Coordinates of N, CA and C in Angstrom, one line a residue:
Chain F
X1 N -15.5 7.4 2.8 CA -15.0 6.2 3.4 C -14.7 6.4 4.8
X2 N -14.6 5.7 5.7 CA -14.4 5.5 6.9 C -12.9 4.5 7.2
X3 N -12.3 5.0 8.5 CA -11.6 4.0 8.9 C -11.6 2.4 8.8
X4 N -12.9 2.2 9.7 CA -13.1 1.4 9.5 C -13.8 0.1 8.2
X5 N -13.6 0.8 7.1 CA -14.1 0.4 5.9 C -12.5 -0.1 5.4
X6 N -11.4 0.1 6.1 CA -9.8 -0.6 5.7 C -9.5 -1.3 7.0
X7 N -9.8 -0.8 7.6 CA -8.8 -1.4 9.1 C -9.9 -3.1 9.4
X8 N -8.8 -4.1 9.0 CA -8.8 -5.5 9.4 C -9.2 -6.3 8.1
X9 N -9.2 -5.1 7.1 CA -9.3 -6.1 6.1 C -8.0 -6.6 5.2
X10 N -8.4 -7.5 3.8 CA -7.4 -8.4 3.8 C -6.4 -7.3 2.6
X11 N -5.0 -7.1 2.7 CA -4.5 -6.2 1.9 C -4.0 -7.0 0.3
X12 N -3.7 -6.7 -0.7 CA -3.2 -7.7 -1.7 C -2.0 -6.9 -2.1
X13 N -0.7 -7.3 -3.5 CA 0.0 -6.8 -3.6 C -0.5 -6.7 -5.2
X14 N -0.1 -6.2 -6.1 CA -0.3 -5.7 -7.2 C -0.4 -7.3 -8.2
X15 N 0.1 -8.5 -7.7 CA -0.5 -9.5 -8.5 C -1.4 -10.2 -7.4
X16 N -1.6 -9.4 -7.1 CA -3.1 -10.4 -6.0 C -3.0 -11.3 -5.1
X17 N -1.2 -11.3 -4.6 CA -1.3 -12.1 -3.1 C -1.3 -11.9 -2.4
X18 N -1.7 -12.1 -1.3 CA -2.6 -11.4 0.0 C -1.0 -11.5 1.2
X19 N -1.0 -10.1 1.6 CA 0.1 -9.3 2.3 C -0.5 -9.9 3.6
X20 N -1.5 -9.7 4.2 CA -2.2 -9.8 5.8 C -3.1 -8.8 6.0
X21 N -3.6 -8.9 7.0 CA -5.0 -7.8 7.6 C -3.9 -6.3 7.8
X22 N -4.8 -5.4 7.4 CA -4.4 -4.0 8.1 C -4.5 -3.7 9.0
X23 N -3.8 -3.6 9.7 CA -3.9 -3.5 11.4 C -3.8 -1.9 11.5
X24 N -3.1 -1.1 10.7 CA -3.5 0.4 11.3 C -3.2 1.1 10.2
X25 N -3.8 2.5 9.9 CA -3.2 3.2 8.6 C -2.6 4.2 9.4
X26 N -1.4 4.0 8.3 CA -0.1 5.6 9.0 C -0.4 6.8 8.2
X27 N -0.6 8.3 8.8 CA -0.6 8.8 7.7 C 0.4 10.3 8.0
X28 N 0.8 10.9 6.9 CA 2.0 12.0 7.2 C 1.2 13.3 6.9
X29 N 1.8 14.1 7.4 CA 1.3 15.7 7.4 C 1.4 15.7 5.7
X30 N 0.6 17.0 5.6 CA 1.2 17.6 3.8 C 1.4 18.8 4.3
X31 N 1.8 19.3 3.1 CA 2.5 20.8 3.4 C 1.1 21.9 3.8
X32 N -0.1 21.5 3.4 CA -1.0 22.6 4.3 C -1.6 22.3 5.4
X33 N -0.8 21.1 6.3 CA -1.2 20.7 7.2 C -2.7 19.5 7.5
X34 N -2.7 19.3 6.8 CA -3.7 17.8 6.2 C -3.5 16.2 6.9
X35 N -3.8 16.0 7.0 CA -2.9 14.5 7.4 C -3.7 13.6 6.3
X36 N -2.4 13.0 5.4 CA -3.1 11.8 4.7 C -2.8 10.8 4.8
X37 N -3.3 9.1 4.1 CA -3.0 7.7 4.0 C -1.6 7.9 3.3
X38 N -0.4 7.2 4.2 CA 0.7 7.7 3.3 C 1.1 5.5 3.3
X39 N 0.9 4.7 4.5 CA 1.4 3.2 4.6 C 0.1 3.0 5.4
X40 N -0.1 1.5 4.8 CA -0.8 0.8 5.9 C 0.1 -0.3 6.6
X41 N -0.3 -0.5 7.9 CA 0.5 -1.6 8.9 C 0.0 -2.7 8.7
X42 N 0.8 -3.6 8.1 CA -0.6 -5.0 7.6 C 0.3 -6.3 8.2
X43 N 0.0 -6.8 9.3 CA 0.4 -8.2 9.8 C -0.3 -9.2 9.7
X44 N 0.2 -10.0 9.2 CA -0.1 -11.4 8.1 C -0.8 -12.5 9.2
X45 N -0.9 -12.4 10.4 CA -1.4 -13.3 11.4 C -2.5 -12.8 12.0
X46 N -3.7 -12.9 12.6 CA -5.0 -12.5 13.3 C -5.1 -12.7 14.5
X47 N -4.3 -12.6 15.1 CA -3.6 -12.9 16.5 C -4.1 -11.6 17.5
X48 N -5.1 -11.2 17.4 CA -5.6 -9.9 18.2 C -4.9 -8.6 18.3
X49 N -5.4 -7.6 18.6 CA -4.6 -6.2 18.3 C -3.3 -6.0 18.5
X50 N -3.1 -5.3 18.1 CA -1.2 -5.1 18.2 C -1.1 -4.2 19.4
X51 N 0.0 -4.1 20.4 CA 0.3 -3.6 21.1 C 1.4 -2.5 21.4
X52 N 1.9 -2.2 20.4 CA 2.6 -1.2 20.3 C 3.8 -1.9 19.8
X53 N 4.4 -2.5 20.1 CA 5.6 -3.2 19.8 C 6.2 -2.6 18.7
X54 N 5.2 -2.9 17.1 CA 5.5 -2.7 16.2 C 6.1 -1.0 15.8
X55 N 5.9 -0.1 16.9 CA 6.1 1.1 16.4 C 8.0 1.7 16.8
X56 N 8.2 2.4 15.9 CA 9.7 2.9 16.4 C 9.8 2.9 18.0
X57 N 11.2 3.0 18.9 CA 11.4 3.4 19.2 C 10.4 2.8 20.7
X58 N 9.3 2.0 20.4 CA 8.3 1.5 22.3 C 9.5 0.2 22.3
X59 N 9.8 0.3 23.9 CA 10.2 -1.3 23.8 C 9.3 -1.1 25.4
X60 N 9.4 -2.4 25.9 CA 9.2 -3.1 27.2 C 8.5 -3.2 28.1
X61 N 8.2 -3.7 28.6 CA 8.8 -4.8 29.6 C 9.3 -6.1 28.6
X62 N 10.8 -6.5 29.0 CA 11.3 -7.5 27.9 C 10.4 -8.6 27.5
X63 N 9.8 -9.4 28.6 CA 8.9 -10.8 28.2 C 7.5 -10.1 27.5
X64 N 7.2 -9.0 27.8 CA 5.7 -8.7 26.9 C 6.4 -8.3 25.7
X65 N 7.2 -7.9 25.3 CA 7.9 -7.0 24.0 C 8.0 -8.4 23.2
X66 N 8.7 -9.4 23.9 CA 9.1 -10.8 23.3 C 8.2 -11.4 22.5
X67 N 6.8 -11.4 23.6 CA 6.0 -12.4 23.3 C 5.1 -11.7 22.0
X68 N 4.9 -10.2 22.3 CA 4.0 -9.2 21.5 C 4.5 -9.3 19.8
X69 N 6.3 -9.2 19.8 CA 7.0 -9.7 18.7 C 6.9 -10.6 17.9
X70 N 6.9 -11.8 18.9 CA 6.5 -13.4 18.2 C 5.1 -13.2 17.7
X71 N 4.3 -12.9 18.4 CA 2.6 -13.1 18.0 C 2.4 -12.1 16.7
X72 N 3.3 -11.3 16.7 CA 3.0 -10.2 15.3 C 4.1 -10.6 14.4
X73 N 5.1 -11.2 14.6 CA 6.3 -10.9 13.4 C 5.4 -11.2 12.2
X74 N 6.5 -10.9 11.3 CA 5.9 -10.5 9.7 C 5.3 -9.2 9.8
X75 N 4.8 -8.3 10.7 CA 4.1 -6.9 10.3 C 5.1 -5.7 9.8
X76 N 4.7 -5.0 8.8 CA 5.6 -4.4 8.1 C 4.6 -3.5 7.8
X77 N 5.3 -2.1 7.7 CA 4.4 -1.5 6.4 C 4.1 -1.3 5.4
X78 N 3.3 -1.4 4.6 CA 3.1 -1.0 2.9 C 2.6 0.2 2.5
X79 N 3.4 0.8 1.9 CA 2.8 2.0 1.1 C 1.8 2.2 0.8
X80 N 1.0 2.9 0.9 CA -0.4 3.3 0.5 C -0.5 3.0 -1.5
X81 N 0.1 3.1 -1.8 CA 0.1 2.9 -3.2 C -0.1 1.7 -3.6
X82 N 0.7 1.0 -3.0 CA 1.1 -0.5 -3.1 C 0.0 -1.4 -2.6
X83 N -1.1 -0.8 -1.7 CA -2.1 -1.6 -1.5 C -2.9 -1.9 -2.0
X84 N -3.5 -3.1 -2.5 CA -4.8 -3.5 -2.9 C -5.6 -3.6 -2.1
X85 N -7.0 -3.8 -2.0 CA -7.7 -4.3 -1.5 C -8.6 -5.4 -2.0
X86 N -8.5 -5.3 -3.3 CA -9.0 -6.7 -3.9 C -7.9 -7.2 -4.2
X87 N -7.9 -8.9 -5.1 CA -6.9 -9.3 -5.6 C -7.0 -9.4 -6.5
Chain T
X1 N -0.8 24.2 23.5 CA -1.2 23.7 22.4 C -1.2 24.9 21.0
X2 N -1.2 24.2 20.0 CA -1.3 24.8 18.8 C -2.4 25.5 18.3
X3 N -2.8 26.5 17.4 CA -3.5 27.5 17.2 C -4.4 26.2 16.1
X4 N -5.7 26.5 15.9 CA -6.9 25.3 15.3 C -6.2 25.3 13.7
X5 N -5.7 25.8 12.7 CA -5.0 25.6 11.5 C -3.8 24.4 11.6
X6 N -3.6 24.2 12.7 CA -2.0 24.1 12.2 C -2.2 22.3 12.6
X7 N -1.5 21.8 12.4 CA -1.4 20.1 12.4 C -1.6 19.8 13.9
X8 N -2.2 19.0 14.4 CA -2.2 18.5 16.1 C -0.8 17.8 16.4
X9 N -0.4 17.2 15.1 CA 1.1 16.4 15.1 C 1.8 16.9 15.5
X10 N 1.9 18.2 16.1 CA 3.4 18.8 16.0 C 3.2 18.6 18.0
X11 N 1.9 18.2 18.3 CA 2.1 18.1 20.3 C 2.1 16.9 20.1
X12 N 2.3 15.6 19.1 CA 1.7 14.4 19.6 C 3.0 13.6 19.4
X13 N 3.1 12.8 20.6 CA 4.8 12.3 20.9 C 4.6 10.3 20.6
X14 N 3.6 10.2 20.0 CA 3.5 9.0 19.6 C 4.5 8.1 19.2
X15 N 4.9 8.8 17.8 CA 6.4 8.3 16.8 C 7.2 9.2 16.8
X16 N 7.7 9.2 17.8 CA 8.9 10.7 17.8 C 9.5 10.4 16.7
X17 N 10.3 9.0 16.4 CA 11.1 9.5 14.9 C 10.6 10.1 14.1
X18 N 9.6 9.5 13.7 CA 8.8 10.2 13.0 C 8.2 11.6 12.9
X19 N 8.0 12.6 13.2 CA 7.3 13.8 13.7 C 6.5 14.3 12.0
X20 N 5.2 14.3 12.6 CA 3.9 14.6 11.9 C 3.4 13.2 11.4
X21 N 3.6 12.4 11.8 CA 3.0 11.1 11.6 C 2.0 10.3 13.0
X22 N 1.1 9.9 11.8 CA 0.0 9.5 13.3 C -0.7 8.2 12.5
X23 N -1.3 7.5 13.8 CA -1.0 6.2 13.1 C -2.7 5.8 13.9
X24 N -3.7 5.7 12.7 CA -5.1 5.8 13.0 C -6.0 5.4 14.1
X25 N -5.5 4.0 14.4 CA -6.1 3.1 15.0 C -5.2 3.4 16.4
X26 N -4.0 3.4 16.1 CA -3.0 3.3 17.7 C -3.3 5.0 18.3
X27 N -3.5 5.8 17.9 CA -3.8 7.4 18.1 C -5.1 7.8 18.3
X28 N -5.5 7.4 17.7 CA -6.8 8.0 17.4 C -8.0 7.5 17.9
X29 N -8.3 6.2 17.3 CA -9.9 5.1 18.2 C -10.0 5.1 19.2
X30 N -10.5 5.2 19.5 CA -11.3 5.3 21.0 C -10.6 6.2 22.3
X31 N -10.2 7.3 21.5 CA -9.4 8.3 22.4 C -10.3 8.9 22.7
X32 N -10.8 9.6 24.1 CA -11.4 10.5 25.2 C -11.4 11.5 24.1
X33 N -12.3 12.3 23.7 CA -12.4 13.9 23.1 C -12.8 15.2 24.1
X34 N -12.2 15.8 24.6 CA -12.3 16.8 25.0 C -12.2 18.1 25.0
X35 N -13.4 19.1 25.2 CA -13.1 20.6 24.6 C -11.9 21.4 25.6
X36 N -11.6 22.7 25.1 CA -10.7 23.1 25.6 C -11.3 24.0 27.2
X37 N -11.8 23.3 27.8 CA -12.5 23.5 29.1 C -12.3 22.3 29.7
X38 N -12.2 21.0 29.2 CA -12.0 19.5 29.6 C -13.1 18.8 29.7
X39 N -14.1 19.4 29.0 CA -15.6 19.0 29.2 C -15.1 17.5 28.1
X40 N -15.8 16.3 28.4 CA -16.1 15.4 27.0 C -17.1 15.3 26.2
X41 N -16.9 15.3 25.0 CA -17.6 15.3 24.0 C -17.8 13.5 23.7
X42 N -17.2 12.3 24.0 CA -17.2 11.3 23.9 C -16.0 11.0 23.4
X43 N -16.0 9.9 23.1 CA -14.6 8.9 22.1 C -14.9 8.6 20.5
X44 N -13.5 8.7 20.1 CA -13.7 8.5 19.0 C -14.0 6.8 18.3
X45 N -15.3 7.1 17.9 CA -15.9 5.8 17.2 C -14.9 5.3 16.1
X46 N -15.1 6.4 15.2 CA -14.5 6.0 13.4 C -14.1 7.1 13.0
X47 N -13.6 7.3 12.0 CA -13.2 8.4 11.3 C -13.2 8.5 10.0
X48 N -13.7 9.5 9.4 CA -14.0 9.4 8.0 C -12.7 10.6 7.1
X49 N -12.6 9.7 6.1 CA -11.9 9.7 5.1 C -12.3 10.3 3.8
X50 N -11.3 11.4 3.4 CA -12.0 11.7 2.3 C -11.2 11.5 1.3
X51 N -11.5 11.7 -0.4 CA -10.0 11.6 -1.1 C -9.9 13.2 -2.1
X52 N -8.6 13.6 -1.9 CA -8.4 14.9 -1.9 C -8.2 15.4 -3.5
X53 N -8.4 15.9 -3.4 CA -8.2 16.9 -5.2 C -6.7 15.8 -6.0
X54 N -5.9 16.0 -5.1 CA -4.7 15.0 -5.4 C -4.8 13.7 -5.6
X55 N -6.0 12.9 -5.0 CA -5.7 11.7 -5.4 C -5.8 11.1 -3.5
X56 N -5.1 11.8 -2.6 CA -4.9 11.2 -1.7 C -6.0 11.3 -0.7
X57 N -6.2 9.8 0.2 CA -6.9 9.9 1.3 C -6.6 10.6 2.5
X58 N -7.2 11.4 2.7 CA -7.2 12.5 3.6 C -8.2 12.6 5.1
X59 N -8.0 12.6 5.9 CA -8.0 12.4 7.4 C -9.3 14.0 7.7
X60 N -10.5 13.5 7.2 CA -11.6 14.8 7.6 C -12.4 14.7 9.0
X61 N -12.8 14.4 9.5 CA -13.4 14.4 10.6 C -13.2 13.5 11.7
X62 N -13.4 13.5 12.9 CA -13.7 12.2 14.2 C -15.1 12.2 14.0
X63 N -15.7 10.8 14.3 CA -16.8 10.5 14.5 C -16.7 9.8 15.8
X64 N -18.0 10.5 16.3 CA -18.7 10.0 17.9 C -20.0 9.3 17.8
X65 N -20.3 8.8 18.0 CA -21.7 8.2 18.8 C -21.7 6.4 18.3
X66 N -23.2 6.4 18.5 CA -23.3 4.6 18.9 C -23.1 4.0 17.3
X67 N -23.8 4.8 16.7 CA -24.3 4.3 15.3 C -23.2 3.9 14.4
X68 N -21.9 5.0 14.6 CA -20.6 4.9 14.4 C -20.0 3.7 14.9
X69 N -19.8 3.9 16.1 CA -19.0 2.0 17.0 C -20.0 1.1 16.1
X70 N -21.3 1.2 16.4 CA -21.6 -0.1 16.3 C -21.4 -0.7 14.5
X71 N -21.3 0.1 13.7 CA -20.8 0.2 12.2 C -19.7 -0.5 12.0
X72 N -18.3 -0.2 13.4 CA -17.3 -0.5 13.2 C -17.1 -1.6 13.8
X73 N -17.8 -1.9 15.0 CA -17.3 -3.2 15.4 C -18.1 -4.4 14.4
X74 N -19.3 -4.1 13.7 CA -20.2 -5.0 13.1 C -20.5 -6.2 13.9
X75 N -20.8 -7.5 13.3 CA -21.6 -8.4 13.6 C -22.4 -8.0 14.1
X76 N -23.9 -8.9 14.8 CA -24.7 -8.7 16.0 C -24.3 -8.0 16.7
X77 N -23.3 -7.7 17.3 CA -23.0 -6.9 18.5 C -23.2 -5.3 17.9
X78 N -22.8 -5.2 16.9 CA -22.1 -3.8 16.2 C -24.0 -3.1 15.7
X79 N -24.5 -4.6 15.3 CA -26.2 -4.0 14.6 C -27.1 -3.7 16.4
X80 N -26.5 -4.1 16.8 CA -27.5 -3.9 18.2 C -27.5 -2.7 18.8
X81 N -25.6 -2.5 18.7 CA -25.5 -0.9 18.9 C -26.2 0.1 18.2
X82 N -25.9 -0.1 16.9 CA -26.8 0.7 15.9 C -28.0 1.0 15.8
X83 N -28.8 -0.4 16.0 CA -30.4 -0.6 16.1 C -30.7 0.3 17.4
X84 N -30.2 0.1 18.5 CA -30.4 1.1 20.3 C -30.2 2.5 19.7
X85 N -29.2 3.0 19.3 CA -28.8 4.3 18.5 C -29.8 5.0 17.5
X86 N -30.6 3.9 16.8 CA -31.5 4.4 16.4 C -32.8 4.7 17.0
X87 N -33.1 3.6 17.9 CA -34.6 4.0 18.8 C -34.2 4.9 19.3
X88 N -33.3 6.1 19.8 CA -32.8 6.6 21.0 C -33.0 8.3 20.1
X89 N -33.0 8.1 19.1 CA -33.0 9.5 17.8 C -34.3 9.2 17.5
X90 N -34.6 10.6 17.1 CA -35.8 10.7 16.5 C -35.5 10.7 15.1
X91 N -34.2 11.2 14.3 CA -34.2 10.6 13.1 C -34.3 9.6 12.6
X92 N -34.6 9.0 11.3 CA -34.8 7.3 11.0 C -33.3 6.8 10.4
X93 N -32.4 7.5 10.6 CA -31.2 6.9 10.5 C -30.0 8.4 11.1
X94 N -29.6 8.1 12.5 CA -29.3 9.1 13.1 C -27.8 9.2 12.6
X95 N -27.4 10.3 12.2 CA -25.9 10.5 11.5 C -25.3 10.7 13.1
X96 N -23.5 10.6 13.0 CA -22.8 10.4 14.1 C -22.4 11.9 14.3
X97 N -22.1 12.0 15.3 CA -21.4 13.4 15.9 C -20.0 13.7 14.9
X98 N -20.2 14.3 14.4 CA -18.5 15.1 13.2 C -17.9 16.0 13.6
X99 N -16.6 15.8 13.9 CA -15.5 16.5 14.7 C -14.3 17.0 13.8
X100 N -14.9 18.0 12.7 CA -13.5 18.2 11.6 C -12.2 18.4 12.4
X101 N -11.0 17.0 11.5 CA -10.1 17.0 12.4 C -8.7 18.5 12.2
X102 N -9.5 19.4 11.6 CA -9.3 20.6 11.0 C -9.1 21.2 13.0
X103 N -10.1 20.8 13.6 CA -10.5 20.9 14.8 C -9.8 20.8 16.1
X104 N -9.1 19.7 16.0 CA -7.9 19.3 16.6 C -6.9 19.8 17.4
X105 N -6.6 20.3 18.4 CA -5.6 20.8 18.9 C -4.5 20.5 19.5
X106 N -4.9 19.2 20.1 CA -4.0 18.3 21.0 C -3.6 16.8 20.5
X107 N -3.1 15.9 20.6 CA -3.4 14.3 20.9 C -2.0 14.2 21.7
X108 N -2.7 13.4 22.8 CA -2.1 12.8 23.8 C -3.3 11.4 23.8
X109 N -3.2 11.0 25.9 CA -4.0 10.4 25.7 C -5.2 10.4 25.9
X110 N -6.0 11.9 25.5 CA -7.2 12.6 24.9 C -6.4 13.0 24.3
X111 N -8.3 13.7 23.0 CA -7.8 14.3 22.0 C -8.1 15.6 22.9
X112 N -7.9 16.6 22.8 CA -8.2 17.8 22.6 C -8.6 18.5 21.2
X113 N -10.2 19.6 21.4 CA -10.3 20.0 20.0 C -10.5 21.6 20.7
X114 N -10.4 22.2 19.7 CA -10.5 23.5 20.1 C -12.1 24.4 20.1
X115 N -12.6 23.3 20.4 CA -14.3 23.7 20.5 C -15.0 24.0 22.1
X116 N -15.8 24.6 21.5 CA -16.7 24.3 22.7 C -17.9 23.1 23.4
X117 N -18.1 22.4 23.7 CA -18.8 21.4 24.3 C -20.4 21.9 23.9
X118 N -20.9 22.9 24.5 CA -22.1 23.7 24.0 C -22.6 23.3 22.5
X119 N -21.8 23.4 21.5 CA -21.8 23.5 20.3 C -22.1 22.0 19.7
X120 N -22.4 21.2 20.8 CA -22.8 19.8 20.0 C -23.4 19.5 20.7
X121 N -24.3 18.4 20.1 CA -26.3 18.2 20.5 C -25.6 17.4 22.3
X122 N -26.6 16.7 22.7 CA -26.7 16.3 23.9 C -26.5 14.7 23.1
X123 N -25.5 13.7 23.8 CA -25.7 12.6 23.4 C -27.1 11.5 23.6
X124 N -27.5 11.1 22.7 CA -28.9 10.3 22.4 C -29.1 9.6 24.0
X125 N -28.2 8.8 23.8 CA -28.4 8.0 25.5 C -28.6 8.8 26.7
X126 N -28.1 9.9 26.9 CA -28.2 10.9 28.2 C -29.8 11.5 27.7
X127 N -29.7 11.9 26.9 CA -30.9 12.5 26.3 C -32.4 11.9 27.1
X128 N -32.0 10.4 26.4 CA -33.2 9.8 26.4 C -33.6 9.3 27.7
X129 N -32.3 9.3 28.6 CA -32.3 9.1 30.1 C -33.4 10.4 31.1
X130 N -33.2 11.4 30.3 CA -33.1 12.3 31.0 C -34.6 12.8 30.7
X131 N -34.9 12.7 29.5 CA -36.6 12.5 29.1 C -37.5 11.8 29.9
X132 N -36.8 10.3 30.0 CA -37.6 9.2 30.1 C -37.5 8.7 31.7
X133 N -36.8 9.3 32.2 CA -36.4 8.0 33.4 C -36.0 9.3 34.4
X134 N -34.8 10.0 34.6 CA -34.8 11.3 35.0 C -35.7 12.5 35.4
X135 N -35.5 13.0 34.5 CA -36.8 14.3 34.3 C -38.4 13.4 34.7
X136 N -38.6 12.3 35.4 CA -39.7 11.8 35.8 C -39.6 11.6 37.4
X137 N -38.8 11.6 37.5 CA -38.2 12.0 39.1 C -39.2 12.7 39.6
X138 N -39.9 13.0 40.7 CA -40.0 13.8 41.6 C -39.1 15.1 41.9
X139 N -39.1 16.5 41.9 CA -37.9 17.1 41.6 C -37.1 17.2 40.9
X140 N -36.9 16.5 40.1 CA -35.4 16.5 39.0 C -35.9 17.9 38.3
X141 N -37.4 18.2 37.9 CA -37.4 19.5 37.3 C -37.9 20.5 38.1
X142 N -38.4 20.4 39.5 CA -38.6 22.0 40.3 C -37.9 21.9 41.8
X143 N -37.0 22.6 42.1 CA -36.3 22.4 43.2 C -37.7 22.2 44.4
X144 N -38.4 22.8 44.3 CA -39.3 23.3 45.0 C -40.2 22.2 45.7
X145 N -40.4 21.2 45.1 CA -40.6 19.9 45.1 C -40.6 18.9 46.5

């Protein structure tokens, strides 16, 4: 599989209601140094790429953070577990 | 930079809270690849995923070239890249440039891998420049010319 075989598609939750598009997969080290799918970043709106906003710790310039906020709110992460991809 | 075994996460200041976390699309797509000379190897198209003895999806290679992007961006735009990518190879379906992310030594904003440049083909488009349009030049192949 490929990245892009998840990235923008539609996520579900374990009874089949649709969370929002995947906008990015997070993934964490393992102990032999591996990187795996640990959450995907799935914002419920199609409002063009995300701009960093959503990540710990980026803020500013205040009016682009504002507006970047409003256009993404609702983006959260989901567990890799917890994602569907059918419903 | 870190020695080619060990995680690239530990130079990459992305999600500082976080540390060893990297986040696919914001890190990774369309990041500059560069050997440890600073030569480019291209950007990263897609990246392929494997799923591991455990169960989990696991982060195997960077993919480069046209065939790749155009796979990923899809529609007409994405098949036209692909269709160019293919006349441009002499194979009938040209696989993308594979960058085990085993490879990895840096991420900023290039990647850094710990390769040599040498060690991977000549990209299709330069190639075919260089065959076709180039190397047809007057001089391009005898100084002497």
């Amino acid at each position: 599989m490929k990245a892009s075989d998840y990235l923008g598609r539609t996520a579900h939750d374990a009874d089949g209601r649709p969370l929002g598009r995947i906008a990015d997969l997070i993934t964490t080290t393992a102990p032999d140094g591996t990187h795996y799918i640990h959450a995907a970043l799935v914002t419920p709106r199609h409002r063009g790429r995300l701009l960093g906003y959503e990540r710990p710790g980026f803020h500013g310039p205040w009016l682009i953070e504002r507006i970047a906020n409003w256009l993404h709110r609702g983006t959260r992460e989901i567990p890799w577990t917890d994602v569907h991809l059918t419903p | 930079m870190t020695n080619h075994s060990s995680s690239p996460s530990a130079d990459t200041p992305r999600d500082a809270s976080r540390p060893g976390t990297l986040w696919i699309d914001f890190d990774l797509l369309d990041r500059q690849i560069i050997d440890l000379a600073g030569n480019k190897l291209g950007k990263v198209d897609d990246i392929e995923l494997v799923t591991g003895a455990d169960g989990r999806l696991t982060v195997s290679d960077l993919l480069v070239g046209q065939s790749a992007l155009g796979r990923r961006i899809g529609g007409w735009v994405g098949r036209c890249m692909h269709g160019i990518a293919e006349r441009l190879r002499p194979e009938q379906d040209p696989p993308p440039l594979r960058i085990p992310f085993e490879h990895v030594t840096q991420i900023d904003s290039e990647i850094t891998v710990g390769l040599r440049a040498e060690l991977f083909p000549t990209p299709p488009l330069e190639s075919w420049l260089r065959d076709k349009l180039i190397g047809r030049i007057p001089g391009a192949r005898d100084e002497s010319q």
